[in-house]
mmCIF file of C-alpha atoms and ligand atoms in Angstrom:
data_model
loop_
_atom_site.group_PDB
_atom_site.id
_atom_site.type_symbol
_atom_site.label_atom_id
_atom_site.label_comp_id
_atom_site.label_asym_id
_atom_site.label_seq_id
_atom_site.Cartn_x
_atom_site.Cartn_y
_atom_site.Cartn_z
ATOM 1 C CA MET A 787 71.167 143.717 127.283
ATOM 2 C CA LYS A 788 73.580 146.043 125.503
ATOM 3 C CA LEU A 789 76.399 147.379 127.651
ATOM 4 C CA LEU A 790 77.534 150.978 127.203
ATOM 5 C CA ILE A 791 80.140 153.081 128.979
ATOM 6 C CA ASP A 792 78.817 156.121 130.844
ATOM 7 C CA ASP A 793 81.939 158.257 130.671
ATOM 8 C CA ALA A 794 83.948 160.586 128.418
ATOM 9 C CA ASN A 795 87.467 159.621 129.496
ATOM 10 C CA LEU A 796 89.046 158.252 126.341
ATOM 11 C CA ASP A 797 91.729 156.242 128.181
ATOM 12 C CA ALA A 798 89.051 154.451 130.205
ATOM 13 C CA ILE A 799 86.892 153.938 127.105
ATOM 14 C CA ARG A 800 89.865 152.480 125.165
ATOM 15 C CA GLN A 801 90.769 150.132 128.011
ATOM 16 C CA LEU A 802 87.234 148.815 128.464
ATOM 17 C CA TYR A 803 86.731 148.369 124.703
ATOM 18 C CA GLN A 804 89.942 146.332 124.613
ATOM 19 C CA PHE A 805 88.670 143.854 127.215
ATOM 20 C CA TYR A 806 84.901 143.754 127.008
ATOM 21 C CA PRO A 807 82.019 143.577 124.516
ATOM 22 C CA ILE A 808 80.994 147.230 124.646
ATOM 23 C CA ASP A 809 78.141 148.585 122.540
ATOM 24 C CA GLY A 810 78.673 152.323 122.773
ATOM 25 C CA VAL A 811 79.196 155.356 124.973
ATOM 26 C CA THR A 812 76.876 157.759 126.769
ATOM 27 C CA THR A 813 77.706 161.153 128.199
ATOM 28 C CA ASN A 814 75.882 163.941 129.968
ATOM 29 C CA PRO A 815 76.874 167.563 130.639
ATOM 30 C CA THR A 816 78.306 166.651 134.068
ATOM 31 C CA ILE A 817 80.474 163.922 132.583
ATOM 32 C CA LEU A 818 81.708 166.327 129.882
ATOM 33 C CA SER A 819 82.473 168.982 132.490
ATOM 34 C CA LYS A 820 84.832 166.504 134.191
ATOM 35 C CA ALA A 821 86.846 166.250 130.949
ATOM 36 C CA GLY A 822 87.499 170.005 131.259
ATOM 37 C CA ARG A 823 87.971 170.499 127.492
ATOM 38 C CA PRO A 824 85.722 171.795 124.693
ATOM 39 C CA PRO A 825 82.878 169.257 124.604
ATOM 40 C CA PHE A 826 82.860 168.665 120.859
ATOM 41 C CA ASP A 827 86.639 168.045 120.852
ATOM 42 C CA VAL A 828 86.123 165.286 123.430
ATOM 43 C CA LEU A 829 83.026 163.880 121.700
ATOM 44 C CA ARG A 830 84.698 163.838 118.264
ATOM 45 C CA GLU A 831 87.609 161.868 119.726
ATOM 46 C CA ILE A 832 85.186 159.366 121.250
ATOM 47 C CA ARG A 833 83.322 159.058 117.931
ATOM 48 C CA ALA A 834 86.610 158.538 116.034
ATOM 49 C CA PHE A 835 87.579 155.759 118.450
ATOM 50 C CA ILE A 836 84.265 153.869 118.599
ATOM 51 C CA GLY A 837 83.645 154.249 114.856
ATOM 52 C CA PRO A 838 80.716 155.628 112.866
ATOM 53 C CA ASP A 839 78.336 152.712 113.515
ATOM 54 C CA ALA A 840 78.474 152.553 117.317
ATOM 55 C CA ASP A 841 75.851 154.312 119.397
ATOM 56 C CA LEU A 842 76.973 157.525 121.082
ATOM 57 C CA HIS A 843 74.386 159.254 123.301
ATOM 58 C CA VAL A 844 74.879 162.992 123.799
ATOM 59 C CA GLN A 845 72.588 165.253 125.775
ATOM 60 C CA ALA A 846 70.927 168.444 124.533
ATOM 61 C CA VAL A 847 71.522 171.236 127.027
ATOM 62 C CA ALA A 848 69.301 174.119 125.917
ATOM 63 C CA SER A 849 65.979 174.707 127.622
ATOM 64 C CA GLY A 850 62.842 175.049 125.526
ATOM 65 C CA ALA A 851 61.827 172.759 122.679
ATOM 66 C CA GLN A 852 63.319 174.925 119.928
ATOM 67 C CA GLY A 853 66.654 175.141 121.761
ATOM 68 C CA MET A 854 66.729 171.371 122.262
ATOM 69 C CA VAL A 855 65.983 170.804 118.563
ATOM 70 C CA GLU A 856 68.815 173.165 117.600
ATOM 71 C CA ASP A 857 71.181 171.415 120.036
ATOM 72 C CA ALA A 858 70.180 168.083 118.499
ATOM 73 C CA HIS A 859 70.959 169.326 114.995
ATOM 74 C CA ARG A 860 74.404 170.495 116.081
ATOM 75 C CA ILE A 861 75.074 167.211 117.898
ATOM 76 C CA THR A 862 74.177 164.998 114.928
ATOM 77 C CA GLU A 863 75.898 167.288 112.407
ATOM 78 C CA GLN A 864 79.140 167.114 114.439
ATOM 79 C CA LEU A 865 79.017 163.458 115.485
ATOM 80 C CA GLY A 866 77.127 161.547 112.817
ATOM 81 C CA GLU A 867 73.747 159.916 112.474
ATOM 82 C CA ASN A 868 74.371 157.093 114.934
ATOM 83 C CA THR A 869 74.455 159.697 117.649
ATOM 84 C CA LEU A 870 71.370 159.511 119.837
ATOM 85 C CA VAL A 871 70.332 162.833 121.261
ATOM 86 C CA LYS A 872 69.405 162.641 124.925
ATOM 87 C CA ILE A 873 66.410 164.840 125.583
ATOM 88 C CA PRO A 874 65.226 165.372 129.171
ATOM 89 C CA CYS A 875 61.733 163.979 129.814
ATOM 90 C CA VAL A 876 60.164 167.315 130.710
ATOM 91 C CA PRO A 877 57.186 168.919 128.915
ATOM 92 C CA GLU A 878 59.344 170.910 126.441
ATOM 93 C CA GLY A 879 61.490 167.813 125.955
ATOM 94 C CA PHE A 880 58.509 165.784 124.753
ATOM 95 C CA GLN A 881 57.671 168.580 122.322
ATOM 96 C CA ALA A 882 61.261 168.485 121.021
ATOM 97 C CA MET A 883 61.181 164.677 120.769
ATOM 98 C CA LYS A 884 58.132 164.729 118.510
ATOM 99 C CA ILE A 885 59.838 167.192 116.140
ATOM 100 C CA LEU A 886 63.153 165.327 116.121
ATOM 101 C CA VAL A 887 61.659 161.876 115.635
ATOM 102 C CA LYS A 888 59.697 163.207 112.612
ATOM 103 C CA GLU A 889 63.000 164.443 111.200
ATOM 104 C CA GLY A 890 64.557 161.000 111.666
ATOM 105 C CA VAL A 891 66.826 161.971 114.569
ATOM 106 C CA ARG A 892 67.405 159.112 117.023
ATOM 107 C CA VAL A 893 66.305 160.145 120.512
ATOM 108 C CA THR A 894 66.887 158.908 124.060
ATOM 109 C CA GLY A 895 64.517 160.225 126.700
ATOM 110 C CA THR A 896 66.654 160.982 129.724
ATOM 111 C CA ALA A 897 66.265 162.105 133.359
ATOM 112 C CA VAL A 898 63.590 159.444 133.844
ATOM 113 C CA TYR A 899 62.482 159.081 137.466
ATOM 114 C CA THR A 900 58.896 157.900 136.903
ATOM 115 C CA PRO A 901 57.385 155.206 134.670
ATOM 116 C CA MET A 902 54.987 157.706 133.092
ATOM 117 C CA GLN A 903 57.908 159.818 131.838
ATOM 118 C CA ALA A 904 59.167 156.723 130.036
ATOM 119 C CA TYR A 905 55.693 156.027 128.636
ATOM 120 C CA LEU A 906 55.464 159.583 127.238
ATOM 121 C CA ALA A 907 58.965 159.378 125.744
ATOM 122 C CA ALA A 908 58.031 156.100 124.070
ATOM 123 C CA ARG A 909 54.799 157.577 122.682
ATOM 124 C CA CYS A 910 56.861 160.484 121.293
ATOM 125 C CA GLY A 911 58.973 157.960 119.405
ATOM 126 C CA ALA A 912 62.116 157.864 121.551
ATOM 127 C CA GLU A 913 64.293 154.848 120.819
ATOM 128 C CA TYR A 914 65.406 154.593 124.462
ATOM 129 C CA ALA A 915 64.202 155.849 127.826
ATOM 130 C CA ALA A 916 66.816 156.175 130.561
ATOM 131 C CA PRO A 917 65.675 155.579 134.160
ATOM 132 C CA TYR A 918 68.252 156.727 136.743
ATOM 133 C CA ILE A 919 68.426 153.663 138.974
ATOM 134 C CA ASN A 920 70.686 154.854 141.762
ATOM 135 C CA ARG A 921 69.267 158.354 141.914
ATOM 136 C CA ILE A 922 65.777 156.861 142.298
ATOM 137 C CA ASP A 923 67.097 154.618 145.090
ATOM 138 C CA ASN A 924 68.609 157.660 146.782
ATOM 139 C CA MET A 925 65.202 159.340 146.793
ATOM 140 C CA GLY A 926 63.867 156.474 148.891
ATOM 141 C CA PHE A 927 62.206 154.582 146.031
ATOM 142 C CA ASP A 928 63.255 151.407 144.242
ATOM 143 C CA GLY A 929 65.087 152.133 140.991
ATOM 144 C CA ILE A 930 65.080 148.514 139.823
ATOM 145 C CA ALA A 931 61.318 148.266 140.435
ATOM 146 C CA VAL A 932 60.772 151.461 138.419
ATOM 147 C CA ALA A 933 62.778 150.005 135.512
ATOM 148 C CA LYS A 934 60.784 146.753 135.665
ATOM 149 C CA GLU A 935 57.554 148.714 135.627
ATOM 150 C CA ILE A 936 58.754 150.623 132.567
ATOM 151 C CA GLN A 937 59.620 147.330 130.869
ATOM 152 C CA ASP A 938 56.051 146.099 131.548
ATOM 153 C CA ILE A 939 54.554 149.341 130.238
ATOM 154 C CA PHE A 940 56.508 149.033 126.991
ATOM 155 C CA THR A 941 55.592 145.363 126.530
ATOM 156 C CA ASN A 942 51.916 145.705 127.487
ATOM 157 C CA ASN A 943 51.406 148.737 125.244
ATOM 158 C CA GLY A 944 53.255 147.349 122.228
ATOM 159 C CA LEU A 945 55.866 150.114 122.402
ATOM 160 C CA SER A 946 59.190 149.325 120.721
ATOM 161 C CA THR A 947 61.179 151.756 122.899
ATOM 162 C CA GLN A 948 63.938 150.129 124.911
ATOM 163 C CA ILE A 949 65.182 150.852 128.394
ATOM 164 C CA LEU A 950 68.655 152.375 128.634
ATOM 165 C CA ALA A 951 69.158 151.976 132.372
ATOM 166 C CA ALA A 952 71.538 154.556 133.824
ATOM 167 C CA SER A 953 72.986 155.852 137.073
ATOM 168 C CA PHE A 954 74.434 152.721 138.666
ATOM 169 C CA LYS A 955 76.537 152.647 141.780
ATOM 170 C CA ASN A 956 77.206 148.908 142.002
ATOM 171 C CA SER A 957 77.279 145.757 139.909
ATOM 172 C CA GLN A 958 74.299 144.221 141.746
ATOM 173 C CA GLN A 959 72.013 146.892 140.279
ATOM 174 C CA VAL A 960 73.280 146.080 136.772
ATOM 175 C CA LEU A 961 72.884 142.345 137.395
ATOM 176 C CA GLU A 962 69.240 142.785 138.410
ATOM 177 C CA LEU A 963 68.463 144.514 135.124
ATOM 178 C CA CYS A 964 70.548 142.096 133.070
ATOM 179 C CA ARG A 965 68.365 139.341 134.542
ATOM 180 C CA CYS A 966 65.230 141.123 133.262
ATOM 181 C CA GLY A 967 66.749 141.570 129.807
ATOM 182 C CA VAL A 968 66.369 145.336 129.550
ATOM 183 C CA GLY A 969 67.521 146.757 126.216
ATOM 184 C CA ALA A 970 70.686 148.423 127.490
ATOM 185 C CA SER A 971 72.549 149.610 130.542
ATOM 186 C CA THR A 972 75.078 152.402 130.605
ATOM 187 C CA VAL A 973 77.614 151.967 133.360
ATOM 188 C CA SER A 974 80.605 153.907 134.704
ATOM 189 C CA PRO A 975 84.079 152.410 134.123
ATOM 190 C CA ASP A 976 84.546 151.643 137.838
ATOM 191 C CA VAL A 977 81.315 149.659 138.064
ATOM 192 C CA ILE A 978 82.109 147.775 134.817
ATOM 193 C CA ARG A 979 85.530 146.849 136.250
ATOM 194 C CA SER A 980 83.815 145.585 139.397
ATOM 195 C CA PHE A 981 81.990 142.897 137.351
ATOM 196 C CA VAL A 982 85.207 140.829 137.397
ATOM 197 C CA ASN A 983 87.121 141.897 140.475
ATOM 198 C CA SER A 984 86.539 139.140 143.001
ATOM 199 C CA PRO A 985 89.773 137.852 144.626
ATOM 200 C CA ALA A 986 88.328 134.356 144.145
ATOM 201 C CA ILE A 987 88.466 134.763 140.353
ATOM 202 C CA ALA A 988 92.148 135.749 140.293
ATOM 203 C CA ALA A 989 92.986 133.017 142.841
ATOM 204 C CA ALA A 990 91.295 130.337 140.711
ATOM 205 C CA VAL A 991 93.130 131.416 137.554
ATOM 206 C CA ASP A 992 96.480 131.544 139.415
ATOM 207 C CA ALA A 993 95.933 128.101 140.933
ATOM 208 C CA PHE A 994 95.355 126.573 137.469
ATOM 209 C CA ALA A 995 98.563 128.165 136.145
ATOM 210 C CA ALA A 996 100.559 127.013 139.196
ATOM 211 C CA ASP A 997 99.308 123.406 138.851
ATOM 212 C CA PHE A 998 100.242 123.418 135.173
ATOM 213 C CA GLU A 999 103.705 124.774 135.996
ATOM 214 C CA ARG A 1000 104.258 122.026 138.588
ATOM 215 C CA LEU A 1001 103.479 119.488 135.865
ATOM 216 C CA THR A 1002 105.419 121.030 132.956
ATOM 217 C CA GLY A 1003 107.785 123.649 134.394
ATOM 218 C CA VAL A 1004 106.180 126.331 132.193
ATOM 219 C CA ARG A 1005 103.061 128.485 132.283
ATOM 220 C CA SER A 1006 101.857 128.300 128.691
ATOM 221 C CA MET A 1007 100.694 125.628 126.289
ATOM 222 C CA LYS A 1008 102.951 126.889 123.531
ATOM 223 C CA GLU A 1009 106.082 126.223 125.626
ATOM 224 C CA CYS A 1010 105.355 122.603 126.523
HETATM 225 C C1 E4P B 698 72.514 158.827 131.950
HETATM 226 O O1 E4P B 698 71.650 159.146 131.134
HETATM 227 C C2 E4P B 698 72.773 159.688 133.113
HETATM 228 O O2 E4P B 698 73.220 160.887 132.622
HETATM 229 C C3 E4P B 698 73.791 159.145 134.069
HETATM 230 O O3 E4P B 698 73.873 157.753 134.043
HETATM 231 C C4 E4P B 698 73.572 159.653 135.480
HETATM 232 O O4 E4P B 698 74.442 158.981 136.339
HETATM 233 P P1 E4P B 698 74.773 159.504 137.820
HETATM 234 O O5 E4P B 698 73.527 159.400 138.622
HETATM 235 O O6 E4P B 698 75.862 158.597 138.280
HETATM 236 O O7 E4P B 698 75.223 160.918 137.654
#
């Protein structure tokens, strides 16, 4: 499972890249609105930091297939070819996907709440389909089960599209999908940080250092 950051805050992105094996960044219009600056300024800074080869997913905003195609052209022209254009899985979105995939634009089908949306995105040639795990949970359904069903649909129909699971509120949801080996998960900085925040972890590491210090008087191998 690839791990991406679902955020546009460059300080958070830099910090997480420093510590963890991160495979790219995803944004949506809501995330960009939180940055409060011209969207392409923010996105160009993210692209410059992650480099030209990393995946950056950016959402088309226009409604109507033609508008989405035009948004996609602007997004890839500004941010490079390894930018995946997120297209909502609505009827006009599928129409746009078919056009874009023919042109060689990499597409992520987004706003996926049902397995059949993911199936249609895959049949249109999307590279990823993004089920919104927590939002599905909040509707009274089971987001993890929906993602597993999508995984089965892709496998059983010989579709090469991968799941890009999105909308997580806790690390348990990410763990469940990691266990199933979905293609990718995009996760907010806070939830990524929570992967390694148990007091037991810090206590174990401190206890090792303290034992070593009792033995040697120092807390590093290079000093003893
Ligand atoms: C990804 O494609 C979605 O835009 C995003 O993960 C939604 O997350 P949220 O439900 O936390 O807003």
